[in-house]
């Protein structure tokens, strides 16, 4: 009977250790800082009259510093607060799919402003992993809203 208990405990410990080790894939190396610009100006569903609880989505090209398209982004947002007819608090998730197939996932709680007079403004986003080189990545991004629908993103990985 004692052997069965010892065997069960050893098996449970091994399974637990494997489960913990497999739960959070480690990065081979921390990715280098990354900067790009997202353009949602052609494809967004931000409502003209925002209401609490409404959602919106967008997609568009991703550009490098030289203006070359390096991927696409897709986002969805939920409106958590309405500050004015042109400003909403939004909980957003964005997925950047680069041309090489790697994906970077970002999440933020931010003010989205449709008033062109209030630009530029900044907010932070959280890196929530991704695929390929960004599998398991963590860090933060500084997002600069340059004008309605156009965001410069500077990512620093931890």
GROMACS .gro file of C-alpha atoms in nm:
model
  158
    1UNK     CA    1   0.000   0.000   0.000
    2UNK     CA    2   0.285   0.240   0.087
    3UNK     CA    3   0.444   0.185  -0.255
    4UNK     CA    4   0.120   0.278  -0.431
    5UNK     CA    5   0.095   0.603  -0.239
    6UNK     CA    6   0.462   0.685  -0.302
    7UNK     CA    7   0.417   0.599  -0.670
    8UNK     CA    8   0.103   0.813  -0.695
    9UNK     CA    9   0.276   1.108  -0.526
   10UNK     CA   10   0.580   1.076  -0.756
   11UNK     CA   11   0.357   1.054  -1.065
   12UNK     CA   12   0.150   1.354  -0.952
   13UNK     CA   13   0.468   1.554  -0.887
   14UNK     CA   14   0.605   1.471  -1.232
   15UNK     CA   15   0.276   1.559  -1.404
   16UNK     CA   16   0.258   1.883  -1.206
   17UNK     CA   17   0.614   1.974  -1.296
   18UNK     CA   18   0.552   1.902  -1.664
   19UNK     CA   19   0.230   2.101  -1.654
   20UNK     CA   20   0.399   2.402  -1.500
   21UNK     CA   21   0.692   2.383  -1.740
   22UNK     CA   22   0.460   2.359  -2.040
   23UNK     CA   23   0.218   2.630  -1.928
   24UNK     CA   24   0.425   2.933  -2.024
   25UNK     CA   25   0.657   2.886  -2.320
   26UNK     CA   26   0.984   3.067  -2.272
   27UNK     CA   27   1.122   3.290  -2.543
   28UNK     CA   28   1.443   3.177  -2.704
   29UNK     CA   29   1.555   3.540  -2.680
   30UNK     CA   30   1.385   3.866  -2.592
   31UNK     CA   31   1.284   4.037  -2.918
   32UNK     CA   32   1.446   4.370  -3.000
   33UNK     CA   33   1.236   4.685  -2.950
   34UNK     CA   34   0.993   4.735  -3.234
   35UNK     CA   35   0.826   5.042  -3.391
   36UNK     CA   36   0.552   5.055  -3.652
   37UNK     CA   37   0.249   5.260  -3.756
   38UNK     CA   38  -0.107   5.129  -3.778
   39UNK     CA   39  -0.365   5.289  -4.010
   40UNK     CA   40  -0.732   5.220  -3.938
   41UNK     CA   41  -0.865   5.516  -4.142
   42UNK     CA   42  -1.024   5.307  -4.418
   43UNK     CA   43  -1.168   5.021  -4.213
   44UNK     CA   44  -1.319   5.104  -3.875
   45UNK     CA   45  -1.665   5.090  -3.726
   46UNK     CA   46  -1.627   5.358  -3.455
   47UNK     CA   47  -1.985   5.477  -3.400
   48UNK     CA   48  -2.086   5.835  -3.478
   49UNK     CA   49  -2.282   5.845  -3.150
   50UNK     CA   50  -2.092   5.627  -2.902
   51UNK     CA   51  -2.286   5.453  -2.626
   52UNK     CA   52  -2.174   5.266  -2.317
   53UNK     CA   53  -2.140   4.894  -2.391
   54UNK     CA   54  -2.121   4.935  -2.768
   55UNK     CA   55  -1.834   4.783  -2.956
   56UNK     CA   56  -1.636   4.862  -3.265
   57UNK     CA   57  -1.366   4.700  -3.474
   58UNK     CA   58  -1.109   4.793  -3.733
   59UNK     CA   59  -0.833   4.663  -3.952
   60UNK     CA   60  -0.566   4.812  -4.169
   61UNK     CA   61  -0.210   4.806  -4.289
   62UNK     CA   62   0.098   4.820  -4.066
   63UNK     CA   63   0.391   5.033  -4.188
   64UNK     CA   64   0.760   5.044  -4.097
   65UNK     CA   65   0.951   5.373  -4.047
   66UNK     CA   66   1.011   5.403  -4.423
   67UNK     CA   67   0.639   5.373  -4.502
   68UNK     CA   68   0.655   5.016  -4.637
   69UNK     CA   69   0.367   4.782  -4.557
   70UNK     CA   70   0.498   4.510  -4.323
   71UNK     CA   71   0.169   4.350  -4.218
   72UNK     CA   72  -0.194   4.401  -4.117
   73UNK     CA   73  -0.367   4.467  -3.789
   74UNK     CA   74  -0.709   4.368  -3.659
   75UNK     CA   75  -0.870   4.510  -3.346
   76UNK     CA   76  -1.190   4.492  -3.147
   77UNK     CA   77  -1.292   4.736  -2.875
   78UNK     CA   78  -1.569   4.769  -2.622
   79UNK     CA   79  -1.682   5.112  -2.501
   80UNK     CA   80  -1.647   5.130  -2.121
   81UNK     CA   81  -1.718   5.501  -2.087
   82UNK     CA   82  -1.831   5.801  -2.289
   83UNK     CA   83  -1.638   6.117  -2.197
   84UNK     CA   84  -1.786   6.348  -2.462
   85UNK     CA   85  -1.948   6.321  -2.805
   86UNK     CA   86  -1.598   6.266  -2.952
   87UNK     CA   87  -1.413   6.076  -2.675
   88UNK     CA   88  -1.472   5.724  -2.547
   89UNK     CA   89  -1.291   5.498  -2.300
   90UNK     CA   90  -1.233   5.171  -2.481
   91UNK     CA   91  -1.098   4.830  -2.384
   92UNK     CA   92  -0.920   4.713  -2.702
   93UNK     CA   93  -0.730   4.412  -2.823
   94UNK     CA   94  -0.516   4.440  -3.136
   95UNK     CA   95  -0.351   4.161  -3.331
   96UNK     CA   96  -0.066   4.259  -3.562
   97UNK     CA   97   0.005   3.996  -3.827
   98UNK     CA   98   0.340   4.061  -3.991
   99UNK     CA   99   0.415   3.958  -4.350
  100UNK     CA  100   0.650   3.684  -4.227
  101UNK     CA  101   0.355   3.522  -4.042
  102UNK     CA  102   0.454   3.623  -3.687
  103UNK     CA  103   0.174   3.772  -3.479
  104UNK     CA  104   0.199   4.024  -3.193
  105UNK     CA  105  -0.094   4.065  -2.953
  106UNK     CA  106  -0.155   4.394  -2.771
  107UNK     CA  107  -0.422   4.499  -2.522
  108UNK     CA  108  -0.512   4.841  -2.381
  109UNK     CA  109  -0.764   5.049  -2.193
  110UNK     CA  110  -0.748   5.387  -2.365
  111UNK     CA  111  -0.928   5.701  -2.462
  112UNK     CA  112  -1.017   5.702  -2.830
  113UNK     CA  113  -1.066   6.056  -2.961
  114UNK     CA  114  -1.233   6.151  -3.288
  115UNK     CA  115  -1.156   6.524  -3.248
  116UNK     CA  116  -0.869   6.619  -3.484
  117UNK     CA  117  -0.782   6.918  -3.261
  118UNK     CA  118  -0.676   6.695  -2.969
  119UNK     CA  119  -0.386   6.518  -3.145
  120UNK     CA  120  -0.129   6.384  -3.080
  121UNK     CA  121  -0.191   6.199  -2.754
  122UNK     CA  122  -0.039   5.886  -2.598
  123UNK     CA  123  -0.146   5.580  -2.405
  124UNK     CA  124   0.010   5.249  -2.299
  125UNK     CA  125  -0.067   4.896  -2.415
  126UNK     CA  126   0.034   4.556  -2.280
  127UNK     CA  127   0.214   4.293  -2.490
  128UNK     CA  128   0.023   3.967  -2.450
  129UNK     CA  129   0.241   3.730  -2.651
  130UNK     CA  130   0.183   3.620  -3.004
  131UNK     CA  131   0.320   3.362  -3.242
  132UNK     CA  132   0.659   3.290  -3.395
  133UNK     CA  133   0.922   3.527  -3.257
  134UNK     CA  134   0.657   3.676  -3.020
  135UNK     CA  135   0.542   3.346  -2.869
  136UNK     CA  136   0.533   3.410  -2.493
  137UNK     CA  137   0.652   3.771  -2.533
  138UNK     CA  138   0.576   4.024  -2.261
  139UNK     CA  139   0.631   4.395  -2.238
  140UNK     CA  140   0.459   4.723  -2.304
  141UNK     CA  141   0.392   4.955  -2.592
  142UNK     CA  142   0.363   5.331  -2.605
  143UNK     CA  143   0.094   5.418  -2.856
  144UNK     CA  144   0.088   5.768  -3.004
  145UNK     CA  145  -0.238   5.864  -3.170
  146UNK     CA  146  -0.108   6.088  -3.450
  147UNK     CA  147  -0.450   6.167  -3.600
  148UNK     CA  148  -0.788   5.992  -3.606
  149UNK     CA  149  -0.728   5.626  -3.695
  150UNK     CA  150  -0.346   5.647  -3.721
  151UNK     CA  151  -0.129   5.517  -3.437
  152UNK     CA  152   0.250   5.494  -3.399
  153UNK     CA  153   0.341   5.198  -3.178
  154UNK     CA  154   0.674   5.163  -2.993
  155UNK     CA  155   0.711   4.822  -2.827
  156UNK     CA  156   0.963   4.733  -2.556
  157UNK     CA  157   0.985   4.369  -2.456
  158UNK     CA  158   1.062   4.255  -2.101
   0.00000   0.00000   0.00000
